[in-house]
């Protein structure tokens, strides 16, 4: 009897580069954090069963070729709510059958601490679910995958659901730690899979892609504040209203330059210059919000940033904005400085989340 297999994948936070990272080749800086999604796989006779803490009943699916369909109308409806796990299963089923192996027959149990009572923190739960599912199922099926292959499979699964999704959360979930990420051209990747097949696409060069780790910056203190309000993803907020406009192009160029300058400053140990660039990134996001009405800065996020400023930190929204999390950074802050920030945030209804950057949990190779 095959024993259950469990793997975990972390959530993420953007330090800088959000929105611009949607453009192929534009850099962003992220961290993986120690809130996790856990997936456990157990072999069953046929089909797929999904149990999750976000859905009250098991969801039962069956294979129709390389796709999964619900066993009932209720299962079909629930399938849509579990789309990221399903997409990960389908891409792995495609890989297995392409290698002459059967599609998996599994019960998957998905447990997440990236939400509280069903309200998401905005830490990339979809990406963590995708990566944890791929890690668990590939391990359970005896399919060895490198970090690069796991990221690429996750990106293909994600892009099939939403070609605009940057995949930054996937890169952070796979490699962990501090990550410098440049998104590939997702449309080109999907075209490559359709034209040459999945196996070939996993080995091919992907235009725009770049993933590497950054050594943890010495002396830089990161604090994360949660507004208590879930947000729409950056990909949904950054839709056709502003994409391709002159304001969009100017923003991408300026944010990309600032993100790269932040990375360069951290790599040479110049935390003051890095903090100055993060202040610039906040201003760029505010200008984008004002010019394109994207919805990044809510009243709570403005209050979060202002309160952090008052406590002597540099703050900005993290990710899509519109709710969720903001971050504050300081050079050499001590415990008293953190408590001062906590107090400032509590006065405006922002909760300091006890998050830490989670280090390398992979095979030790960059993608």
PDB file of N, CA and C in Angstrom, residues 104-162:
ATOM      1  N   UNK A 104      -3.086  10.221 -12.728  1.00  0.00           N
ATOM      2  CA  UNK A 104      -3.169   9.885 -11.306  1.00  0.00           C
ATOM      3  C   UNK A 104      -4.603   9.641 -10.839  1.00  0.00           C
ATOM      4  N   UNK A 105      -4.745   8.699  -9.908  1.00  0.00           N
ATOM      5  CA  UNK A 105      -6.004   8.449  -9.202  1.00  0.00           C
ATOM      6  C   UNK A 105      -5.731   8.715  -7.728  1.00  0.00           C
ATOM      7  N   UNK A 106      -6.230   9.832  -7.216  1.00  0.00           N
ATOM      8  CA  UNK A 106      -5.774  10.312  -5.914  1.00  0.00           C
ATOM      9  C   UNK A 106      -6.889  10.988  -5.139  1.00  0.00           C
ATOM     10  N   UNK A 107      -6.764  10.917  -3.828  1.00  0.00           N
ATOM     11  CA  UNK A 107      -7.490  11.824  -2.946  1.00  0.00           C
ATOM     12  C   UNK A 107      -6.496  12.867  -2.463  1.00  0.00           C
ATOM     13  N   UNK A 108      -6.814  14.145  -2.686  1.00  0.00           N
ATOM     14  CA  UNK A 108      -5.957  15.240  -2.246  1.00  0.00           C
ATOM     15  C   UNK A 108      -6.649  16.014  -1.133  1.00  0.00           C
ATOM     16  N   UNK A 109      -5.927  16.215  -0.060  1.00  0.00           N
ATOM     17  CA  UNK A 109      -6.398  17.059   1.034  1.00  0.00           C
ATOM     18  C   UNK A 109      -5.579  18.338   1.039  1.00  0.00           C
ATOM     19  N   UNK A 110      -6.261  19.472   0.911  1.00  0.00           N
ATOM     20  CA  UNK A 110      -5.594  20.774   0.812  1.00  0.00           C
ATOM     21  C   UNK A 110      -5.939  21.600   2.041  1.00  0.00           C
ATOM     22  N   UNK A 111      -4.907  22.004   2.766  1.00  0.00           N
ATOM     23  CA  UNK A 111      -5.083  22.812   3.976  1.00  0.00           C
ATOM     24  C   UNK A 111      -4.208  24.055   3.840  1.00  0.00           C
ATOM     25  N   UNK A 112      -4.791  25.224   4.107  1.00  0.00           N
ATOM     26  CA  UNK A 112      -4.069  26.482   3.918  1.00  0.00           C
ATOM     27  C   UNK A 112      -4.109  27.322   5.186  1.00  0.00           C
ATOM     28  N   UNK A 113      -2.969  27.952   5.521  1.00  0.00           N
ATOM     29  CA  UNK A 113      -3.002  28.985   6.547  1.00  0.00           C
ATOM     30  C   UNK A 113      -2.710  30.367   5.939  1.00  0.00           C
ATOM     31  N   UNK A 114      -3.081  30.499   4.646  1.00  0.00           N
ATOM     32  CA  UNK A 114      -2.988  31.784   3.966  1.00  0.00           C
ATOM     33  C   UNK A 114      -4.310  32.543   4.024  1.00  0.00           C
ATOM     34  N   UNK A 115      -5.206  32.071   4.881  1.00  0.00           N
ATOM     35  CA  UNK A 115      -6.464  32.775   5.085  1.00  0.00           C
ATOM     36  C   UNK A 115      -6.846  32.664   6.553  1.00  0.00           C
ATOM     37  N   UNK A 116      -7.811  33.455   6.934  1.00  0.00           N
ATOM     38  CA  UNK A 116      -8.344  33.406   8.298  1.00  0.00           C
ATOM     39  C   UNK A 116      -9.864  33.380   8.195  1.00  0.00           C
ATOM     40  N   UNK A 117     -10.454  32.240   8.618  1.00  0.00           N
ATOM     41  CA  UNK A 117     -11.912  32.057   8.539  1.00  0.00           C
ATOM     42  C   UNK A 117     -12.421  32.325   7.132  1.00  0.00           C
ATOM     43  N   UNK A 118     -11.624  31.879   6.129  1.00  0.00           N
ATOM     44  CA  UNK A 118     -12.030  32.012   4.737  1.00  0.00           C
ATOM     45  C   UNK A 118     -11.635  33.315   4.077  1.00  0.00           C
ATOM     46  N   UNK A 119     -11.138  34.307   4.842  1.00  0.00           N
ATOM     47  CA  UNK A 119     -10.700  35.576   4.275  1.00  0.00           C
ATOM     48  C   UNK A 119      -9.207  35.511   3.990  1.00  0.00           C
ATOM     49  N   UNK A 120      -8.846  35.696   2.736  1.00  0.00           N
ATOM     50  CA  UNK A 120      -7.449  35.561   2.337  1.00  0.00           C
ATOM     51  C   UNK A 120      -6.629  36.763   2.792  1.00  0.00           C
ATOM     52  N   UNK A 121      -5.351  36.489   3.123  1.00  0.00           N
ATOM     53  CA  UNK A 121      -4.431  37.546   3.524  1.00  0.00           C
ATOM     54  C   UNK A 121      -3.819  38.274   2.325  1.00  0.00           C
ATOM     55  N   UNK A 122      -3.945  37.715   1.122  1.00  0.00           N
ATOM     56  CA  UNK A 122      -3.300  38.314  -0.037  1.00  0.00           C
ATOM     57  C   UNK A 122      -1.850  37.903  -0.173  1.00  0.00           C
ATOM     58  N   UNK A 123      -1.561  36.649   0.182  1.00  0.00           N
ATOM     59  CA  UNK A 123      -0.189  36.147   0.168  1.00  0.00           C
ATOM     60  C   UNK A 123       0.058  35.151  -0.965  1.00  0.00           C
ATOM     61  N   UNK A 124      -0.765  35.192  -2.004  1.00  0.00           N
ATOM     62  CA  UNK A 124      -0.521  34.320  -3.150  1.00  0.00           C
ATOM     63  C   UNK A 124      -1.000  32.904  -2.933  1.00  0.00           C
ATOM     64  N   UNK A 125      -2.206  32.744  -2.394  1.00  0.00           N
ATOM     65  CA  UNK A 125      -2.692  31.395  -2.090  1.00  0.00           C
ATOM     66  C   UNK A 125      -2.877  30.554  -3.338  1.00  0.00           C
ATOM     67  N   UNK A 126      -3.304  31.158  -4.440  1.00  0.00           N
ATOM     68  CA  UNK A 126      -3.487  30.397  -5.672  1.00  0.00           C
ATOM     69  C   UNK A 126      -2.170  29.799  -6.157  1.00  0.00           C
ATOM     70  N   UNK A 127      -1.113  30.608  -6.102  1.00  0.00           N
ATOM     71  CA  UNK A 127       0.197  30.101  -6.511  1.00  0.00           C
ATOM     72  C   UNK A 127       0.701  29.020  -5.594  1.00  0.00           C
ATOM     73  N   UNK A 128       0.508  29.203  -4.280  1.00  0.00           N
ATOM     74  CA  UNK A 128       0.960  28.188  -3.328  1.00  0.00           C
ATOM     75  C   UNK A 128       0.207  26.878  -3.513  1.00  0.00           C
ATOM     76  N   UNK A 129      -1.107  26.953  -3.767  1.00  0.00           N
ATOM     77  CA  UNK A 129      -1.884  25.738  -4.035  1.00  0.00           C
ATOM     78  C   UNK A 129      -1.373  25.037  -5.282  1.00  0.00           C
ATOM     79  N   UNK A 130      -1.112  25.807  -6.334  1.00  0.00           N
ATOM     80  CA  UNK A 130      -0.628  25.224  -7.584  1.00  0.00           C
ATOM     81  C   UNK A 130       0.696  24.500  -7.373  1.00  0.00           C
ATOM     82  N   UNK A 131       1.636  25.155  -6.718  1.00  0.00           N
ATOM     83  CA  UNK A 131       2.964  24.565  -6.521  1.00  0.00           C
ATOM     84  C   UNK A 131       2.895  23.373  -5.573  1.00  0.00           C
ATOM     85  N   UNK A 132       2.146  23.501  -4.476  1.00  0.00           N
ATOM     86  CA  UNK A 132       2.047  22.390  -3.525  1.00  0.00           C
ATOM     87  C   UNK A 132       1.395  21.167  -4.175  1.00  0.00           C
ATOM     88  N   UNK A 133       0.413  21.392  -5.033  1.00  0.00           N
ATOM     89  CA  UNK A 133      -0.232  20.274  -5.736  1.00  0.00           C
ATOM     90  C   UNK A 133       0.749  19.592  -6.671  1.00  0.00           C
ATOM     91  N   UNK A 134       1.496  20.370  -7.435  1.00  0.00           N
ATOM     92  CA  UNK A 134       2.479  19.792  -8.356  1.00  0.00           C
ATOM     93  C   UNK A 134       3.559  19.048  -7.580  1.00  0.00           C
ATOM     94  N   UNK A 135       4.049  19.630  -6.492  1.00  0.00           N
ATOM     95  CA  UNK A 135       5.090  18.971  -5.699  1.00  0.00           C
ATOM     96  C   UNK A 135       4.589  17.656  -5.110  1.00  0.00           C
ATOM     97  N   UNK A 136       3.378  17.674  -4.565  1.00  0.00           N
ATOM     98  CA  UNK A 136       2.834  16.488  -3.902  1.00  0.00           C
ATOM     99  C   UNK A 136       2.548  15.378  -4.891  1.00  0.00           C
ATOM    100  N   UNK A 137       1.842  15.707  -5.959  1.00  0.00           N
ATOM    101  CA  UNK A 137       1.415  14.672  -6.909  1.00  0.00           C
ATOM    102  C   UNK A 137       2.614  14.089  -7.650  1.00  0.00           C
ATOM    103  N   UNK A 138       3.566  14.929  -8.042  1.00  0.00           N
ATOM    104  CA  UNK A 138       4.739  14.400  -8.743  1.00  0.00           C
ATOM    105  C   UNK A 138       5.530  13.468  -7.823  1.00  0.00           C
ATOM    106  N   UNK A 139       5.676  13.851  -6.555  1.00  0.00           N
ATOM    107  CA  UNK A 139       6.390  12.988  -5.610  1.00  0.00           C
ATOM    108  C   UNK A 139       5.629  11.686  -5.378  1.00  0.00           C
ATOM    109  N   UNK A 140       4.312  11.763  -5.230  1.00  0.00           N
ATOM    110  CA  UNK A 140       3.506  10.570  -4.963  1.00  0.00           C
ATOM    111  C   UNK A 140       3.540   9.606  -6.150  1.00  0.00           C
ATOM    112  N   UNK A 141       3.630  10.158  -7.351  1.00  0.00           N
ATOM    113  CA  UNK A 141       3.644   9.333  -8.562  1.00  0.00           C
ATOM    114  C   UNK A 141       5.053   8.909  -8.968  1.00  0.00           C
ATOM    115  N   UNK A 142       6.054   9.241  -8.168  1.00  0.00           N
ATOM    116  CA  UNK A 142       7.424   8.857  -8.485  1.00  0.00           C
ATOM    117  C   UNK A 142       7.983   9.572  -9.690  1.00  0.00           C
ATOM    118  N   UNK A 143       7.612  10.843  -9.843  1.00  0.00           N
ATOM    119  CA  UNK A 143       8.023  11.632 -11.001  1.00  0.00           C
ATOM    120  C   UNK A 143       9.007  12.695 -10.528  1.00  0.00           C
ATOM    121  N   UNK A 144      10.311  12.457 -10.641  1.00  0.00           N
ATOM    122  CA  UNK A 144      11.279  13.449 -10.156  1.00  0.00           C
ATOM    123  C   UNK A 144      11.283  14.688 -11.036  1.00  0.00           C
ATOM    124  N   UNK A 145      11.202  15.858 -10.391  1.00  0.00           N
ATOM    125  CA  UNK A 145      11.183  17.122 -11.115  1.00  0.00           C
ATOM    126  C   UNK A 145      12.166  18.090 -10.476  1.00  0.00           C
ATOM    127  N   UNK A 146      12.891  18.828 -11.297  1.00  0.00           N
ATOM    128  CA  UNK A 146      13.779  19.875 -10.788  1.00  0.00           C
ATOM    129  C   UNK A 146      12.951  21.094 -10.405  1.00  0.00           C
ATOM    130  N   UNK A 147      13.586  22.034  -9.724  1.00  0.00           N
ATOM    131  CA  UNK A 147      12.912  23.287  -9.394  1.00  0.00           C
ATOM    132  C   UNK A 147      12.435  23.998 -10.653  1.00  0.00           C
ATOM    133  N   UNK A 148      13.262  23.993 -11.686  1.00  0.00           N
ATOM    134  CA  UNK A 148      12.898  24.628 -12.950  1.00  0.00           C
ATOM    135  C   UNK A 148      11.665  23.969 -13.548  1.00  0.00           C
ATOM    136  N   UNK A 149      11.609  22.651 -13.556  1.00  0.00           N
ATOM    137  CA  UNK A 149      10.455  21.949 -14.125  1.00  0.00           C
ATOM    138  C   UNK A 149       9.194  22.194 -13.303  1.00  0.00           C
ATOM    139  N   UNK A 150       9.324  22.222 -11.987  1.00  0.00           N
ATOM    140  CA  UNK A 150       8.150  22.464 -11.146  1.00  0.00           C
ATOM    141  C   UNK A 150       7.599  23.872 -11.376  1.00  0.00           C
ATOM    142  N   UNK A 151       8.484  24.845 -11.479  1.00  0.00           N
ATOM    143  CA  UNK A 151       8.022  26.203 -11.789  1.00  0.00           C
ATOM    144  C   UNK A 151       7.340  26.231 -13.154  1.00  0.00           C
ATOM    145  N   UNK A 152       7.951  25.630 -14.146  1.00  0.00           N
ATOM    146  CA  UNK A 152       7.405  25.695 -15.507  1.00  0.00           C
ATOM    147  C   UNK A 152       6.043  25.006 -15.604  1.00  0.00           C
ATOM    148  N   UNK A 153       5.899  23.856 -14.963  1.00  0.00           N
ATOM    149  CA  UNK A 153       4.600  23.192 -14.965  1.00  0.00           C
ATOM    150  C   UNK A 153       3.553  24.057 -14.268  1.00  0.00           C
ATOM    151  N   UNK A 154       3.935  24.663 -13.155  1.00  0.00           N
ATOM    152  CA  UNK A 154       3.008  25.540 -12.440  1.00  0.00           C
ATOM    153  C   UNK A 154       2.635  26.749 -13.285  1.00  0.00           C
ATOM    154  N   UNK A 155       3.602  27.313 -14.009  1.00  0.00           N
ATOM    155  CA  UNK A 155       3.319  28.473 -14.847  1.00  0.00           C
ATOM    156  C   UNK A 155       2.369  28.099 -15.981  1.00  0.00           C
ATOM    157  N   UNK A 156       2.577  26.951 -16.602  1.00  0.00           N
ATOM    158  CA  UNK A 156       1.676  26.518 -17.673  1.00  0.00           C
ATOM    159  C   UNK A 156       0.263  26.321 -17.134  1.00  0.00           C
ATOM    160  N   UNK A 157       0.156  25.668 -15.980  1.00  0.00           N
ATOM    161  CA  UNK A 157      -1.163  25.471 -15.372  1.00  0.00           C
ATOM    162  C   UNK A 157      -1.827  26.813 -15.081  1.00  0.00           C
ATOM    163  N   UNK A 158      -1.080  27.747 -14.520  1.00  0.00           N
ATOM    164  CA  UNK A 158      -1.624  29.061 -14.179  1.00  0.00           C
ATOM    165  C   UNK A 158      -2.010  29.846 -15.423  1.00  0.00           C
ATOM    166  N   UNK A 159      -1.147  29.823 -16.440  1.00  0.00           N
ATOM    167  CA  UNK A 159      -1.410  30.588 -17.659  1.00  0.00           C
ATOM    168  C   UNK A 159      -2.615  30.060 -18.417  1.00  0.00           C
ATOM    169  N   UNK A 160      -2.895  28.772 -18.299  1.00  0.00           N
ATOM    170  CA  UNK A 160      -4.085  28.231 -18.937  1.00  0.00           C
ATOM    171  C   UNK A 160      -5.354  28.791 -18.306  1.00  0.00           C
ATOM    172  N   UNK A 161      -5.289  29.149 -17.047  1.00  0.00           N
ATOM    173  CA  UNK A 161      -6.428  29.788 -16.383  1.00  0.00           C
ATOM    174  C   UNK A 161      -6.474  31.284 -16.659  1.00  0.00           C
ATOM    175  N   UNK A 162      -5.306  31.928 -16.672  1.00  0.00           N
ATOM    176  CA  UNK A 162      -5.229  33.371 -16.858  1.00  0.00           C
ATOM    177  C   UNK A 162      -3.878  33.729 -17.465  1.00  0.00           C
TER     178      UNK A 162
END
